Amino acid sequence: MGITSKSDGAGITTVTVDYPPVNAIPSKGWFELADAVLAAGKDPSTHVVILRAEGRGFNAGVDIKEMQATEGHGALIDANRGCAAAFSAVYDCEVPVVVAVNGFCVGGGVGLVGNADVIVASDDAIFGLPEVDRGALGAATHLARLVPQHMMRTLYYTAKNVDAQTLKHFGSVYDVVPRAELDACALKIAGEIAAKDTRVIRRAKEAINRIDVMDVHTSYRIEQGFTFELNLAGVADEHRDEFVATGKPKSNAKGS
């Protein structure tokens, strides 16, 4: 359980997330995930990283129950910093990162996937940002890398999900396969990348990041600033308390 890394000896390092029951990652886990991805990229024997998950879904975001059970704002700050570290690690990893998405990929999961280099998904995979239903903001930066601008806005405001086939239509998901074939699909594309000269691929990753039209680091931290504002106003706590109590979002938001 937790974050594990395994190299196949042929240039592919697989980082696996396993936090039952739904892979809602605790604050510490986000930092551990960041460390694992960055360490894999720094290893000269690693040519490509696969990021995958065990269990029912790829990622359910931050562990809100941990946050609400902790006095003060330490857990909230750690979760925000941890997410920023993990998202950045996927983007800054010195080699390409292939993500294999099974089941649900929501909240922080979208942050990881949106910063990846290649996305493959199972045919039951869904992607979404329920942030507004939690009294928070964030990862619009990364959702905007998966869908066109107006679709991103609609999905963000409504907290609706989008399926893997739709993302394949938009060109952000490379392939959609039955869940039983997902790991093999990820290994296939990772193997094709790993077979290239890693000296060239590493410079290619750096070059692509440098010409990226979006500064994902600054953009996401700006979003987080508004999340902290909602927390100072007490709005976010209302929504998180409701979620912890019922497992469902608040049905009616108070106006400001």
PDB file of C-alpha atoms in Angstrom:
ATOM      1  CA  MET A   1       0.000   0.000   0.000  1.00  0.00           C
ATOM      2  CA  GLY A   2       1.153   3.568  -0.675  1.00  0.00           C
ATOM      3  CA  ILE A   3       3.587   4.572  -3.427  1.00  0.00           C
ATOM      4  CA  THR A   4       5.859   1.937  -4.927  1.00  0.00           C
ATOM      5  CA  SER A   5       8.377   1.952  -7.787  1.00  0.00           C
ATOM      6  CA  LYS A   6       9.613  -0.959  -9.876  1.00  0.00           C
ATOM      7  CA  SER A   7      12.060  -1.061 -12.776  1.00  0.00           C
ATOM      8  CA  ASP A   8      11.808  -3.740 -15.455  1.00  0.00           C
ATOM      9  CA  GLY A   9      15.521  -3.527 -16.274  1.00  0.00           C
ATOM     10  CA  ALA A  10      14.720  -2.447 -19.827  1.00  0.00           C
ATOM     11  CA  GLY A  11      14.335   1.279 -19.269  1.00  0.00           C
ATOM     12  CA  ILE A  12      10.786   1.379 -17.886  1.00  0.00           C
ATOM     13  CA  THR A  13      10.089   2.337 -14.269  1.00  0.00           C
ATOM     14  CA  THR A  14       6.531   1.874 -13.061  1.00  0.00           C
ATOM     15  CA  VAL A  15       5.252   4.000 -10.187  1.00  0.00           C
ATOM     16  CA  THR A  16       2.086   2.600  -8.610  1.00  0.00           C
ATOM     17  CA  VAL A  17      -0.397   4.358  -6.344  1.00  0.00           C
ATOM     18  CA  ASP A  18      -2.307   2.140  -3.908  1.00  0.00           C
ATOM     19  CA  TYR A  19      -4.390   3.847  -1.231  1.00  0.00           C
ATOM     20  CA  PRO A  20      -7.566   1.789  -0.694  1.00  0.00           C
ATOM     21  CA  PRO A  21     -10.441   2.103  -1.030  1.00  0.00           C
ATOM     22  CA  VAL A  22     -10.491   4.876  -3.655  1.00  0.00           C
ATOM     23  CA  ASN A  23      -6.920   6.196  -3.942  1.00  0.00           C
ATOM     24  CA  ALA A  24      -7.675   9.446  -2.148  1.00  0.00           C
ATOM     25  CA  ILE A  25      -4.062  10.299  -1.377  1.00  0.00           C
ATOM     26  CA  PRO A  26      -3.142  11.661   2.081  1.00  0.00           C
ATOM     27  CA  SER A  27      -0.899  14.720   2.314  1.00  0.00           C
ATOM     28  CA  LYS A  28       2.273  12.705   2.901  1.00  0.00           C
ATOM     29  CA  GLY A  29       1.472  10.477  -0.050  1.00  0.00           C
ATOM     30  CA  TRP A  30       1.491  13.349  -2.527  1.00  0.00           C
ATOM     31  CA  PHE A  31       5.039  14.265  -1.520  1.00  0.00           C
ATOM     32  CA  GLU A  32       6.087  10.604  -1.727  1.00  0.00           C
ATOM     33  CA  LEU A  33       4.597  10.370  -5.199  1.00  0.00           C
ATOM     34  CA  ALA A  34       6.534  13.467  -6.266  1.00  0.00           C
ATOM     35  CA  ASP A  35       9.769  12.018  -4.891  1.00  0.00           C
ATOM     36  CA  ALA A  36       9.214   8.666  -6.643  1.00  0.00           C
ATOM     37  CA  VAL A  37       8.552  10.212 -10.058  1.00  0.00           C
ATOM     38  CA  LEU A  38      11.473  12.639  -9.851  1.00  0.00           C
ATOM     39  CA  ALA A  39      13.839   9.923  -8.617  1.00  0.00           C
ATOM     40  CA  ALA A  40      12.875   7.676 -11.507  1.00  0.00           C
ATOM     41  CA  GLY A  41      13.577  10.438 -13.998  1.00  0.00           C
ATOM     42  CA  LYS A  42      16.985  11.184 -12.493  1.00  0.00           C
ATOM     43  CA  ASP A  43      18.029   7.533 -12.791  1.00  0.00           C
ATOM     44  CA  PRO A  44      19.980   7.233 -16.073  1.00  0.00           C
ATOM     45  CA  SER A  45      18.746   3.654 -16.495  1.00  0.00           C
ATOM     46  CA  THR A  46      15.135   4.887 -16.682  1.00  0.00           C
ATOM     47  CA  HIS A  47      14.023   5.900 -20.173  1.00  0.00           C
ATOM     48  CA  VAL A  48      10.309   6.307 -19.450  1.00  0.00           C
ATOM     49  CA  VAL A  49       7.999   6.267 -16.404  1.00  0.00           C
ATOM     50  CA  ILE A  50       4.582   4.637 -16.205  1.00  0.00           C
ATOM     51  CA  LEU A  51       2.255   6.051 -13.558  1.00  0.00           C
ATOM     52  CA  ARG A  52      -0.604   3.704 -12.685  1.00  0.00           C
ATOM     53  CA  ALA A  53      -2.860   2.747  -9.795  1.00  0.00           C
ATOM     54  CA  GLU A  54      -4.275  -0.323  -8.139  1.00  0.00           C
ATOM     55  CA  GLY A  55      -7.901  -0.712  -7.125  1.00  0.00           C
ATOM     56  CA  ARG A  56     -11.221   0.727  -8.191  1.00  0.00           C
ATOM     57  CA  GLY A  57      -9.919   3.909  -9.757  1.00  0.00           C
ATOM     58  CA  PHE A  58      -6.819   5.844 -10.688  1.00  0.00           C
ATOM     59  CA  ASN A  59      -7.249   8.726  -8.245  1.00  0.00           C
ATOM     60  CA  ALA A  60      -9.938  10.331  -6.092  1.00  0.00           C
ATOM     61  CA  GLY A  61      -7.932  13.441  -5.263  1.00  0.00           C
ATOM     62  CA  VAL A  62      -6.919  14.531  -1.782  1.00  0.00           C
ATOM     63  CA  ASP A  63      -8.015  12.769   1.391  1.00  0.00           C
ATOM     64  CA  ILE A  64     -10.726  15.160   2.553  1.00  0.00           C
ATOM     65  CA  LYS A  65     -11.466  13.061   5.640  1.00  0.00           C
ATOM     66  CA  GLU A  66      -7.852  13.500   6.763  1.00  0.00           C
ATOM     67  CA  MET A  67      -8.151  17.231   6.215  1.00  0.00           C
ATOM     68  CA  GLN A  68     -11.349  17.589   8.227  1.00  0.00           C
ATOM     69  CA  ALA A  69     -10.053  15.428  11.081  1.00  0.00           C
ATOM     70  CA  THR A  70      -6.987  17.641  11.564  1.00  0.00           C
ATOM     71  CA  GLU A  71      -7.034  20.728  13.764  1.00  0.00           C
ATOM     72  CA  GLY A  72      -5.908  23.969  12.198  1.00  0.00           C
ATOM     73  CA  HIS A  73      -4.874  24.470   8.589  1.00  0.00           C
ATOM     74  CA  GLY A  74      -1.760  22.260   8.496  1.00  0.00           C
ATOM     75  CA  ALA A  75      -3.382  19.409   6.591  1.00  0.00           C
ATOM     76  CA  LEU A  76      -4.909  21.797   4.069  1.00  0.00           C
ATOM     77  CA  ILE A  77      -1.579  23.519   3.444  1.00  0.00           C
ATOM     78  CA  ASP A  78       0.225  20.169   3.172  1.00  0.00           C
ATOM     79  CA  ALA A  79      -2.365  18.832   0.738  1.00  0.00           C
ATOM     80  CA  ASN A  80      -2.059  21.903  -1.454  1.00  0.00           C
ATOM     81  CA  ARG A  81       1.729  21.854  -1.395  1.00  0.00           C
ATOM     82  CA  GLY A  82       1.764  18.098  -1.904  1.00  0.00           C
ATOM     83  CA  CYS A  83      -0.484  18.302  -4.952  1.00  0.00           C
ATOM     84  CA  ALA A  84       1.642  21.087  -6.416  1.00  0.00           C
ATOM     85  CA  ALA A  85       4.761  18.964  -5.858  1.00  0.00           C
ATOM     86  CA  ALA A  86       3.274  15.835  -7.425  1.00  0.00           C
ATOM     87  CA  PHE A  87       1.812  17.633 -10.440  1.00  0.00           C
ATOM     88  CA  SER A  88       5.126  19.414 -10.998  1.00  0.00           C
ATOM     89  CA  ALA A  89       7.059  16.165 -10.651  1.00  0.00           C
ATOM     90  CA  VAL A  90       5.119  14.580 -13.511  1.00  0.00           C
ATOM     91  CA  TYR A  91       5.743  17.639 -15.674  1.00  0.00           C
ATOM     92  CA  ASP A  92       9.386  18.102 -14.652  1.00  0.00           C
ATOM     93  CA  CYS A  93      10.356  14.417 -14.708  1.00  0.00           C
ATOM     94  CA  GLU A  94      13.440  14.167 -16.916  1.00  0.00           C
ATOM     95  CA  VAL A  95      11.874  11.415 -19.024  1.00  0.00           C
ATOM     96  CA  PRO A  96       8.388  11.066 -20.532  1.00  0.00           C
ATOM     97  CA  VAL A  97       5.613   9.966 -18.168  1.00  0.00           C
ATOM     98  CA  VAL A  98       2.895   7.639 -19.448  1.00  0.00           C
ATOM     99  CA  VAL A  99      -0.217   7.540 -17.258  1.00  0.00           C
ATOM    100  CA  ALA A 100      -2.554   4.537 -17.272  1.00  0.00           C
ATOM    101  CA  VAL A 101      -5.976   5.631 -16.040  1.00  0.00           C
ATOM    102  CA  ASN A 102      -8.445   3.067 -14.747  1.00  0.00           C
ATOM    103  CA  GLY A 103     -11.928   3.860 -13.472  1.00  0.00           C
ATOM    104  CA  PHE A 104     -12.282   7.306 -11.944  1.00  0.00           C
ATOM    105  CA  CYS A 105      -9.745  10.109 -12.244  1.00  0.00           C
ATOM    106  CA  VAL A 106     -11.029  13.136 -10.363  1.00  0.00           C
ATOM    107  CA  GLY A 107      -9.639  16.169  -8.555  1.00  0.00           C
ATOM    108  CA  GLY A 108      -5.921  15.716  -8.059  1.00  0.00           C
ATOM    109  CA  GLY A 109      -5.967  12.855 -10.548  1.00  0.00           C
ATOM    110  CA  VAL A 110      -6.680  15.345 -13.320  1.00  0.00           C
ATOM    111  CA  GLY A 111      -3.686  17.369 -12.142  1.00  0.00           C
ATOM    112  CA  LEU A 112      -1.422  14.349 -12.561  1.00  0.00           C
ATOM    113  CA  VAL A 113      -2.864  13.309 -15.903  1.00  0.00           C
ATOM    114  CA  GLY A 114      -2.970  16.814 -17.361  1.00  0.00           C
ATOM    115  CA  ASN A 115       0.773  17.203 -16.773  1.00  0.00           C
ATOM    116  CA  ALA A 116       1.689  13.799 -18.236  1.00  0.00           C
ATOM    117  CA  ASP A 117       3.236  13.176 -21.634  1.00  0.00           C
ATOM    118  CA  VAL A 118       1.085  10.255 -22.806  1.00  0.00           C
ATOM    119  CA  ILE A 119      -2.337   9.167 -21.537  1.00  0.00           C
ATOM    120  CA  VAL A 120      -3.915   5.760 -22.005  1.00  0.00           C
ATOM    121  CA  ALA A 121      -7.170   4.815 -20.320  1.00  0.00           C
ATOM    122  CA  SER A 122      -9.538   1.944 -19.726  1.00  0.00           C
ATOM    123  CA  ASP A 123     -12.913   2.090 -21.433  1.00  0.00           C
ATOM    124  CA  ASP A 124     -14.615   2.689 -18.072  1.00  0.00           C
ATOM    125  CA  ALA A 125     -12.408   5.669 -17.175  1.00  0.00           C
ATOM    126  CA  ILE A 126     -13.988   9.010 -16.306  1.00  0.00           C
ATOM    127  CA  PHE A 127     -12.291  12.336 -15.645  1.00  0.00           C
ATOM    128  CA  GLY A 128     -13.637  15.261 -13.661  1.00  0.00           C
ATOM    129  CA  LEU A 129     -13.097  18.106 -11.234  1.00  0.00           C
ATOM    130  CA  PRO A 130     -15.620  18.152  -8.364  1.00  0.00           C
ATOM    131  CA  GLU A 131     -13.708  21.061  -6.819  1.00  0.00           C
ATOM    132  CA  VAL A 132     -16.591  23.554  -6.829  1.00  0.00           C
ATOM    133  CA  ASP A 133     -18.714  21.019  -4.960  1.00  0.00           C
ATOM    134  CA  ARG A 134     -15.977  20.844  -2.306  1.00  0.00           C
ATOM    135  CA  GLY A 135     -15.667  24.601  -1.886  1.00  0.00           C
ATOM    136  CA  ALA A 136     -12.274  24.596  -3.567  1.00  0.00           C
ATOM    137  CA  LEU A 137     -10.595  25.524  -6.833  1.00  0.00           C
ATOM    138  CA  GLY A 138      -7.717  23.944  -8.703  1.00  0.00           C
ATOM    139  CA  ALA A 139      -6.556  21.836 -11.659  1.00  0.00           C
ATOM    140  CA  ALA A 140      -8.408  23.924 -14.236  1.00  0.00           C
ATOM    141  CA  THR A 141      -4.846  24.430 -15.437  1.00  0.00           C
ATOM    142  CA  HIS A 142      -4.600  20.725 -16.134  1.00  0.00           C
ATOM    143  CA  LEU A 143      -8.134  20.142 -17.386  1.00  0.00           C
ATOM    144  CA  ALA A 144      -7.444  22.855 -19.965  1.00  0.00           C
ATOM    145  CA  ARG A 145      -4.699  20.610 -21.332  1.00  0.00           C
ATOM    146  CA  LEU A 146      -7.227  17.806 -21.896  1.00  0.00           C
ATOM    147  CA  VAL A 147     -10.226  19.573 -23.435  1.00  0.00           C
ATOM    148  CA  PRO A 148     -10.919  22.787 -25.374  1.00  0.00           C
ATOM    149  CA  GLN A 149     -11.401  26.022 -23.448  1.00  0.00           C
ATOM    150  CA  HIS A 150     -15.190  26.220 -23.384  1.00  0.00           C
ATOM    151  CA  MET A 151     -15.571  22.536 -22.594  1.00  0.00           C
ATOM    152  CA  MET A 152     -13.140  23.046 -19.703  1.00  0.00           C
ATOM    153  CA  ARG A 153     -15.218  25.918 -18.359  1.00  0.00           C
ATOM    154  CA  THR A 154     -18.459  23.958 -18.636  1.00  0.00           C
ATOM    155  CA  LEU A 155     -17.011  20.882 -16.936  1.00  0.00           C
ATOM    156  CA  TYR A 156     -15.417  23.026 -14.229  1.00  0.00           C
ATOM    157  CA  TYR A 157     -18.533  25.042 -13.365  1.00  0.00           C
ATOM    158  CA  THR A 158     -20.857  22.020 -13.424  1.00  0.00           C
ATOM    159  CA  ALA A 159     -18.430  19.516 -11.836  1.00  0.00           C
ATOM    160  CA  LYS A 160     -19.477  17.043 -14.525  1.00  0.00           C
ATOM    161  CA  ASN A 161     -17.292  14.178 -15.714  1.00  0.00           C
ATOM    162  CA  VAL A 162     -16.047  13.373 -19.190  1.00  0.00           C
ATOM    163  CA  ASP A 163     -15.289   9.854 -20.410  1.00  0.00           C
ATOM    164  CA  ALA A 164     -12.114   8.513 -21.926  1.00  0.00           C
ATOM    165  CA  GLN A 165     -13.578   8.149 -25.417  1.00  0.00           C
ATOM    166  CA  THR A 166     -14.435  11.851 -25.455  1.00  0.00           C
ATOM    167  CA  LEU A 167     -10.867  12.732 -24.484  1.00  0.00           C
ATOM    168  CA  LYS A 168      -9.593  10.445 -27.215  1.00  0.00           C
ATOM    169  CA  HIS A 169     -11.804  12.385 -29.636  1.00  0.00           C
ATOM    170  CA  PHE A 170     -10.149  15.608 -28.459  1.00  0.00           C
ATOM    171  CA  GLY A 171      -6.734  14.011 -28.950  1.00  0.00           C
ATOM    172  CA  SER A 172      -5.566  14.176 -25.342  1.00  0.00           C
ATOM    173  CA  VAL A 173      -5.963  10.453 -24.624  1.00  0.00           C
ATOM    174  CA  TYR A 174      -3.778   8.324 -26.895  1.00  0.00           C
ATOM    175  CA  ASP A 175      -5.715   5.063 -26.603  1.00  0.00           C
ATOM    176  CA  VAL A 176      -8.738   3.557 -24.838  1.00  0.00           C
ATOM    177  CA  VAL A 177      -8.789  -0.178 -24.128  1.00  0.00           C
ATOM    178  CA  PRO A 178     -10.625  -2.679 -21.916  1.00  0.00           C
ATOM    179  CA  ARG A 179      -9.395  -2.481 -18.328  1.00  0.00           C
ATOM    180  CA  ALA A 180      -7.783  -5.919 -18.545  1.00  0.00           C
ATOM    181  CA  GLU A 181      -5.576  -4.619 -21.363  1.00  0.00           C
ATOM    182  CA  LEU A 182      -4.644  -1.271 -19.786  1.00  0.00           C
ATOM    183  CA  ASP A 183      -1.262  -2.213 -18.323  1.00  0.00           C
ATOM    184  CA  ALA A 184      -0.243  -3.915 -21.548  1.00  0.00           C
ATOM    185  CA  CYS A 185      -1.280  -0.829 -23.520  1.00  0.00           C
ATOM    186  CA  ALA A 186       0.816   1.421 -21.278  1.00  0.00           C
ATOM    187  CA  LEU A 187       3.792  -0.925 -21.523  1.00  0.00           C
ATOM    188  CA  LYS A 188       3.542  -0.999 -25.319  1.00  0.00           C
ATOM    189  CA  ILE A 189       3.760   2.766 -25.821  1.00  0.00           C
ATOM    190  CA  ALA A 190       6.316   3.067 -23.003  1.00  0.00           C
ATOM    191  CA  GLY A 191       8.407   0.377 -24.690  1.00  0.00           C
ATOM    192  CA  GLU A 192       8.378   2.291 -27.951  1.00  0.00           C
ATOM    193  CA  ILE A 193       9.673   5.387 -26.157  1.00  0.00           C
ATOM    194  CA  ALA A 194      12.197   3.430 -24.088  1.00  0.00           C
ATOM    195  CA  ALA A 195      13.680   1.966 -27.273  1.00  0.00           C
ATOM    196  CA  LYS A 196      14.758   5.418 -28.439  1.00  0.00           C
ATOM    197  CA  ASP A 197      18.075   7.028 -27.522  1.00  0.00           C
ATOM    198  CA  THR A 198      17.344   8.317 -24.011  1.00  0.00           C
ATOM    199  CA  ARG A 199      19.832  11.166 -24.481  1.00  0.00           C
ATOM    200  CA  VAL A 200      17.665  12.483 -27.299  1.00  0.00           C
ATOM    201  CA  ILE A 201      14.333  11.815 -25.557  1.00  0.00           C
ATOM    202  CA  ARG A 202      15.470  13.598 -22.376  1.00  0.00           C
ATOM    203  CA  ARG A 203      16.394  16.690 -24.373  1.00  0.00           C
ATOM    204  CA  ALA A 204      13.121  16.397 -26.274  1.00  0.00           C
ATOM    205  CA  LYS A 205      11.157  16.415 -22.994  1.00  0.00           C
ATOM    206  CA  GLU A 206      13.069  19.475 -21.811  1.00  0.00           C
ATOM    207  CA  ALA A 207      12.582  21.244 -25.142  1.00  0.00           C
ATOM    208  CA  ILE A 208       8.826  20.568 -25.240  1.00  0.00           C
ATOM    209  CA  ASN A 209       8.416  21.880 -21.702  1.00  0.00           C
ATOM    210  CA  ARG A 210      10.347  25.019 -22.535  1.00  0.00           C
ATOM    211  CA  ILE A 211       8.144  25.827 -25.554  1.00  0.00           C
ATOM    212  CA  ASP A 212       4.902  25.006 -23.716  1.00  0.00           C
ATOM    213  CA  VAL A 213       2.341  27.787 -24.092  1.00  0.00           C
ATOM    214  CA  MET A 214       1.213  27.407 -20.456  1.00  0.00           C
ATOM    215  CA  ASP A 215       3.287  27.897 -17.318  1.00  0.00           C
ATOM    216  CA  VAL A 216       1.644  25.053 -15.405  1.00  0.00           C
ATOM    217  CA  HIS A 217       3.481  25.808 -12.162  1.00  0.00           C
ATOM    218  CA  THR A 218       2.420  29.443 -11.825  1.00  0.00           C
ATOM    219  CA  SER A 219      -1.052  28.854 -13.226  1.00  0.00           C
ATOM    220  CA  TYR A 220      -1.877  26.168 -10.676  1.00  0.00           C
ATOM    221  CA  ARG A 221      -0.520  28.167  -7.745  1.00  0.00           C
ATOM    222  CA  ILE A 222      -2.757  31.089  -8.778  1.00  0.00           C
ATOM    223  CA  GLU A 223      -5.749  28.740  -8.632  1.00  0.00           C
ATOM    224  CA  GLN A 224      -4.688  27.566  -5.185  1.00  0.00           C
ATOM    225  CA  GLY A 225      -4.619  31.163  -3.974  1.00  0.00           C
ATOM    226  CA  PHE A 226      -8.379  31.376  -4.527  1.00  0.00           C
ATOM    227  CA  THR A 227      -8.839  28.083  -2.695  1.00  0.00           C
ATOM    228  CA  PHE A 228      -7.121  29.587   0.334  1.00  0.00           C
ATOM    229  CA  GLU A 229      -9.409  32.630   0.047  1.00  0.00           C
ATOM    230  CA  LEU A 230     -12.452  30.354   0.184  1.00  0.00           C
ATOM    231  CA  ASN A 231     -10.980  28.665   3.240  1.00  0.00           C
ATOM    232  CA  LEU A 232     -10.402  31.962   5.017  1.00  0.00           C
ATOM    233  CA  ALA A 233     -14.027  32.854   4.317  1.00  0.00           C
ATOM    234  CA  GLY A 234     -15.183  29.563   5.850  1.00  0.00           C
ATOM    235  CA  VAL A 235     -16.904  28.475   2.639  1.00  0.00           C
ATOM    236  CA  ALA A 236     -14.648  25.516   1.945  1.00  0.00           C
ATOM    237  CA  ASP A 237     -15.107  24.042   5.424  1.00  0.00           C
ATOM    238  CA  GLU A 238     -18.885  24.040   4.958  1.00  0.00           C
ATOM    239  CA  HIS A 239     -18.592  21.971   1.813  1.00  0.00           C
ATOM    240  CA  ARG A 240     -15.909  19.620   3.134  1.00  0.00           C
ATOM    241  CA  ASP A 241     -17.880  18.982   6.338  1.00  0.00           C
ATOM    242  CA  GLU A 242     -20.946  18.148   4.268  1.00  0.00           C
ATOM    243  CA  PHE A 243     -18.924  15.794   2.071  1.00  0.00           C
ATOM    244  CA  VAL A 244     -17.379  13.983   5.048  1.00  0.00           C
ATOM    245  CA  ALA A 245     -20.785  13.636   6.712  1.00  0.00           C
ATOM    246  CA  THR A 246     -22.715  12.357   3.703  1.00  0.00           C
ATOM    247  CA  GLY A 247     -20.202  11.533   1.005  1.00  0.00           C
ATOM    248  CA  LYS A 248     -22.143  13.882  -1.270  1.00  0.00           C
ATOM    249  CA  PRO A 249     -21.640  17.532  -2.287  1.00  0.00           C
ATOM    250  CA  LYS A 250     -23.745  20.322  -0.804  1.00  0.00           C
ATOM    251  CA  SER A 251     -26.932  20.675  -2.806  1.00  0.00           C
ATOM    252  CA  ASN A 252     -27.349  24.418  -2.301  1.00  0.00           C
ATOM    253  CA  ALA A 253     -24.536  26.944  -2.126  1.00  0.00           C
ATOM    254  CA  LYS A 254     -24.910  30.221  -0.261  1.00  0.00           C
ATOM    255  CA  GLY A 255     -24.447  33.383  -2.250  1.00  0.00           C
ATOM    256  CA  SER A 256     -21.721  35.858  -1.358  1.00  0.00           C
TER     257      SER A 256
END
